[in-house]
Short mmCIF file of C-alpha atoms in Angstrom, two decimals:
data_model
loop_
_atom_site.label_atom_id
_atom_site.label_comp_id
_atom_site.label_asym_id
_atom_site.label_seq_id
_atom_site.Cartn_x
_atom_site.Cartn_y
_atom_site.Cartn_z
CA MET A 5 0.35 -0.93 -20.10
CA GLU A 6 -0.86 -2.98 -17.14
CA LEU A 7 -0.61 -0.51 -14.37
CA GLU A 8 -4.23 0.04 -13.73
CA ASN A 9 -4.38 -2.39 -10.73
CA ILE A 10 -1.40 -0.72 -9.11
CA ILE A 11 -2.71 2.82 -9.30
CA ASP A 12 -6.35 1.92 -8.71
CA ASN A 13 -7.84 3.59 -5.59
CA LYS A 14 -4.76 5.84 -5.23
CA LYS A 15 -5.35 9.54 -5.08
CA LEU A 16 -1.92 11.22 -5.92
CA LEU A 17 0.52 10.50 -8.76
CA VAL A 18 4.05 12.01 -8.47
CA PHE A 19 6.18 12.01 -11.56
CA ASP A 20 9.87 12.47 -11.87
CA MET A 21 10.78 14.50 -14.98
CA ASP A 22 14.12 13.70 -16.43
CA GLY A 23 14.26 10.05 -17.72
CA THR A 24 10.61 9.52 -16.74
CA LEU A 25 8.62 12.12 -18.63
CA LEU A 26 11.38 13.64 -20.71
CA ASP A 27 14.03 11.79 -22.81
CA SER A 28 16.79 13.92 -21.32
CA MET A 29 19.17 11.62 -19.40
CA GLU A 30 21.77 11.35 -22.13
CA LEU A 31 22.23 15.10 -21.96
CA TRP A 32 22.50 15.07 -18.18
CA ARG A 33 24.91 12.17 -18.31
CA TYR A 34 27.61 14.14 -19.94
CA LEU A 35 26.82 17.74 -18.92
CA GLY A 36 29.33 17.81 -16.02
CA ARG A 37 32.10 16.45 -18.34
CA ILE A 38 31.35 18.98 -21.09
CA TYR A 39 31.22 21.82 -18.56
CA LEU A 40 34.58 20.92 -16.88
CA LYS A 41 36.27 20.45 -20.25
CA SER A 42 35.06 23.97 -21.21
CA LYS A 43 37.05 25.10 -18.19
CA GLY A 44 40.18 23.38 -19.45
CA LYS A 45 40.03 20.61 -16.94
CA GLU A 46 40.98 17.04 -17.39
CA VAL A 47 38.05 14.94 -16.26
CA LYS A 48 38.25 11.69 -14.41
CA ASP A 49 36.72 8.63 -16.07
CA ASN A 50 34.32 7.98 -13.19
CA LEU A 51 32.81 11.55 -13.04
CA GLU A 52 29.34 10.41 -14.13
CA GLU A 53 29.18 7.68 -11.50
CA VAL A 54 30.36 10.03 -8.74
CA ILE A 55 27.77 12.82 -9.38
CA ASP A 56 24.90 10.62 -10.36
CA CYS A 57 22.90 11.09 -7.17
CA MET A 58 23.94 14.72 -6.65
CA THR A 59 21.72 17.77 -6.94
CA LEU A 60 22.91 20.64 -9.16
CA GLU A 61 24.24 22.50 -6.05
CA GLU A 62 26.00 19.45 -4.79
CA SER A 63 27.61 18.84 -8.22
CA ALA A 64 28.76 22.49 -8.44
CA SER A 65 30.30 22.10 -4.92
CA TYR A 66 32.05 18.91 -6.04
CA PHE A 67 33.41 20.60 -9.20
CA LYS A 68 34.74 23.47 -7.33
CA SER A 69 36.54 21.46 -4.66
CA ASN A 70 37.79 18.60 -6.82
CA TYR A 71 38.66 20.45 -10.05
CA ASN A 72 40.03 23.68 -8.44
CA LEU A 73 37.51 26.06 -10.14
CA ASN A 74 37.91 29.72 -9.33
CA GLU A 75 34.20 30.56 -9.58
CA ASP A 76 31.90 30.54 -6.58
CA ILE A 77 29.48 27.66 -6.32
CA ASN A 78 26.52 29.88 -7.26
CA VAL A 79 28.27 31.09 -10.34
CA ILE A 80 29.10 27.45 -11.36
CA GLU A 81 25.43 26.64 -10.89
CA LYS A 82 24.38 29.57 -13.05
CA GLU A 83 26.79 28.65 -15.80
CA ILE A 84 25.62 25.01 -15.95
CA ILE A 85 21.97 26.15 -15.98
CA SER A 86 22.67 28.56 -18.79
CA PHE A 87 24.54 25.82 -20.60
CA ILE A 88 21.63 23.36 -20.63
CA GLU A 89 18.61 25.80 -20.51
CA ASN A 90 18.59 26.11 -24.26
CA LYS A 91 17.98 22.35 -24.66
CA TYR A 92 14.97 22.48 -22.31
CA LEU A 93 13.55 25.48 -23.98
CA ASN A 94 13.85 24.09 -27.50
CA ASP A 95 14.86 20.48 -27.99
CA ILE A 96 14.30 17.84 -25.34
CA PRO A 97 11.34 15.62 -26.29
CA LEU A 98 8.87 13.71 -24.22
CA LYS A 99 9.27 10.00 -23.96
CA SER A 100 7.03 8.04 -26.28
CA GLY A 101 3.41 7.82 -25.10
CA VAL A 102 3.81 10.06 -22.12
CA LYS A 103 1.45 12.79 -23.23
CA GLU A 104 -1.40 10.47 -24.08
CA TYR A 105 -1.00 8.56 -20.80
CA LEU A 106 -0.98 11.70 -18.77
CA GLN A 107 -4.08 13.03 -20.56
CA GLU A 108 -5.94 9.85 -19.69
CA LEU A 109 -4.95 10.00 -15.98
CA HIS A 110 -5.91 13.61 -15.95
CA LYS A 111 -9.43 12.75 -17.35
CA GLU A 112 -9.74 10.14 -14.65
CA GLY A 113 -9.37 12.76 -11.96
CA TYR A 114 -6.00 11.92 -10.33
CA LYS A 115 -4.08 14.63 -8.55
CA MET A 116 -0.75 14.87 -10.32
CA CYS A 117 2.44 16.67 -9.66
CA VAL A 118 6.02 16.64 -10.82
CA LEU A 119 9.04 16.34 -8.48
CA THR A 120 12.35 17.06 -10.26
CA THR A 121 15.94 17.89 -9.38
CA SER A 122 16.05 20.17 -12.46
CA GLU A 123 15.72 23.89 -12.07
CA LYS A 124 12.04 24.93 -11.85
CA LYS A 125 12.39 27.43 -14.70
CA GLN A 126 13.78 24.69 -16.96
CA ALA A 127 11.16 22.27 -15.89
CA ILE A 128 8.24 24.55 -16.44
CA SER A 129 9.52 25.67 -19.80
CA ALA A 130 10.03 22.07 -21.00
CA LEU A 131 6.64 20.90 -19.72
CA ARG A 132 4.87 23.86 -21.27
CA ARG A 133 6.69 23.42 -24.61
CA THR A 134 5.67 19.71 -24.75
CA GLY A 135 2.14 20.52 -23.93
CA ILE A 136 1.73 18.71 -20.53
CA LEU A 137 2.24 21.48 -17.98
CA ASP A 138 -1.48 22.06 -17.49
CA LEU A 139 -2.09 18.42 -16.69
CA PHE A 140 -0.22 18.83 -13.41
CA ASP A 141 -1.48 20.47 -10.23
CA LYS A 142 2.00 21.46 -9.12
CA VAL A 143 5.64 21.30 -10.16
CA TYR A 144 8.16 20.84 -7.31
CA THR A 145 11.92 20.79 -7.34
CA ASP A 146 14.25 19.48 -4.70
CA LYS A 147 15.01 23.09 -3.71
CA ASP A 148 11.46 23.50 -2.62
CA PHE A 149 12.25 21.07 0.23
CA THR A 150 16.01 21.70 0.61
CA MET A 151 16.74 17.94 0.37
CA SER A 152 17.59 15.48 -2.30
CA LYS A 153 15.76 12.43 -3.62
CA THR A 154 18.14 10.28 -1.64
CA ASN A 155 16.05 11.26 1.39
CA PRO A 156 12.67 9.56 1.70
CA GLN A 157 11.38 12.67 3.52
CA ILE A 158 11.22 14.59 0.27
CA TYR A 159 8.43 12.23 -0.91
CA ILE A 160 6.61 12.56 2.42
CA LYS A 161 6.81 16.31 2.18
CA VAL A 162 5.37 16.24 -1.33
CA CYS A 163 2.45 14.23 -0.05
CA GLU A 164 1.90 16.69 2.70
CA ARG A 165 1.91 19.63 0.32
CA MET A 166 -0.59 17.76 -1.90
CA ASN A 167 -2.77 16.83 1.08
CA GLU A 168 -2.46 13.08 0.53
CA ALA A 169 -0.90 10.28 2.54
CA PRO A 170 2.05 8.33 1.13
CA GLN A 171 -0.09 5.23 1.26
CA ASN A 172 -2.44 6.88 -1.27
CA THR A 173 0.38 7.97 -3.53
CA VAL A 174 2.10 6.41 -6.58
CA VAL A 175 5.52 7.67 -7.57
CA PHE A 176 6.97 7.22 -11.07
CA GLU A 177 10.81 7.24 -11.11
CA ASP A 178 13.59 5.91 -13.31
CA ALA A 179 16.48 6.13 -10.94
CA LEU A 180 17.23 3.34 -8.46
CA TYR A 181 18.11 5.70 -5.48
CA ALA A 182 14.95 7.59 -6.02
CA ILE A 183 12.80 4.40 -6.21
CA GLU A 184 14.40 3.21 -2.96
CA SER A 185 13.63 6.51 -1.23
CA ALA A 186 10.01 6.53 -2.43
CA LYS A 187 9.53 3.01 -1.17
CA ASN A 188 11.05 3.97 2.12
CA ALA A 189 8.49 6.78 2.32
CA ASN A 190 5.70 4.16 2.10
CA CYS A 191 4.67 5.20 -1.39
CA THR A 192 3.72 2.81 -4.17
CA VAL A 193 6.40 3.05 -6.85
CA ILE A 194 6.48 2.48 -10.57
CA GLY A 195 9.94 1.97 -12.03
CA VAL A 196 10.24 3.56 -15.50
CA TYR A 197 12.95 2.18 -17.77
CA ASP A 198 15.64 4.50 -19.04
CA GLU A 199 18.78 3.48 -20.87
CA TYR A 200 20.87 5.65 -18.46
CA TYR A 201 19.97 3.27 -15.59
CA LYS A 202 19.97 0.04 -17.53
CA ASN A 203 22.52 -1.60 -15.24
CA ASP A 204 20.09 -1.07 -12.26
CA TRP A 205 17.02 -2.46 -14.10
CA ASN A 206 17.06 -5.87 -12.52
CA LYS A 207 17.27 -4.37 -9.04
CA ILE A 208 14.60 -1.79 -9.95
CA GLN A 209 12.24 -4.61 -10.96
CA SER A 210 12.78 -6.34 -7.66
CA ILE A 211 12.03 -3.27 -5.59
CA ALA A 212 9.33 -1.38 -7.44
CA ASP A 213 5.68 -2.33 -7.23
CA GLY A 214 5.54 -2.27 -10.99
CA THR A 215 7.71 -1.38 -13.95
CA ILE A 216 7.23 -0.05 -17.40
CA TYR A 217 9.43 0.16 -20.55
CA ASN A 218 7.23 2.45 -22.49
CA PHE A 219 4.08 4.43 -21.72
#
């Protein structure tokens, strides 16, 4: 992988989790559909497109208001978390080459953290199970900053928490909207290929400072 020139002289590396470190996007793609069907709802064909950029809380709110669910938003969130938690605890694998790459970066002395929109409990469980949790200095979620990855400020806040400037930071992301936000935060960005976002790959390649198909 020819990323050495891009990350050279940078101090902080920020990694997305789902679709970047973990091969989990297929599960997330259909989670909302499976959940709503379990509630006896007829699901619209464009559900996945509509909720793609939403946080879990935003998705729960959308489900409640658009599919007439009786449960409170916090109950919907808890049910969805419970629904998927078993997969993070037991099944979801790392993407190929991730562990070895992270180990090498860790040896080289980079500060490294995770920024994910998954629940922190799920994230930590999956990172621990796959043997990479100890390679990171911190694990952050969107809820730590009460904002989503559509907002460039979330990356700026991560840099502040890690005591580094955005200009000294490299962000690894697979989603176009997150890549755009990280770029707008003045971070250097590596676009990571995931099949879930294959239709955005050409645009990702044009925006990111570098791209990678496999670690």
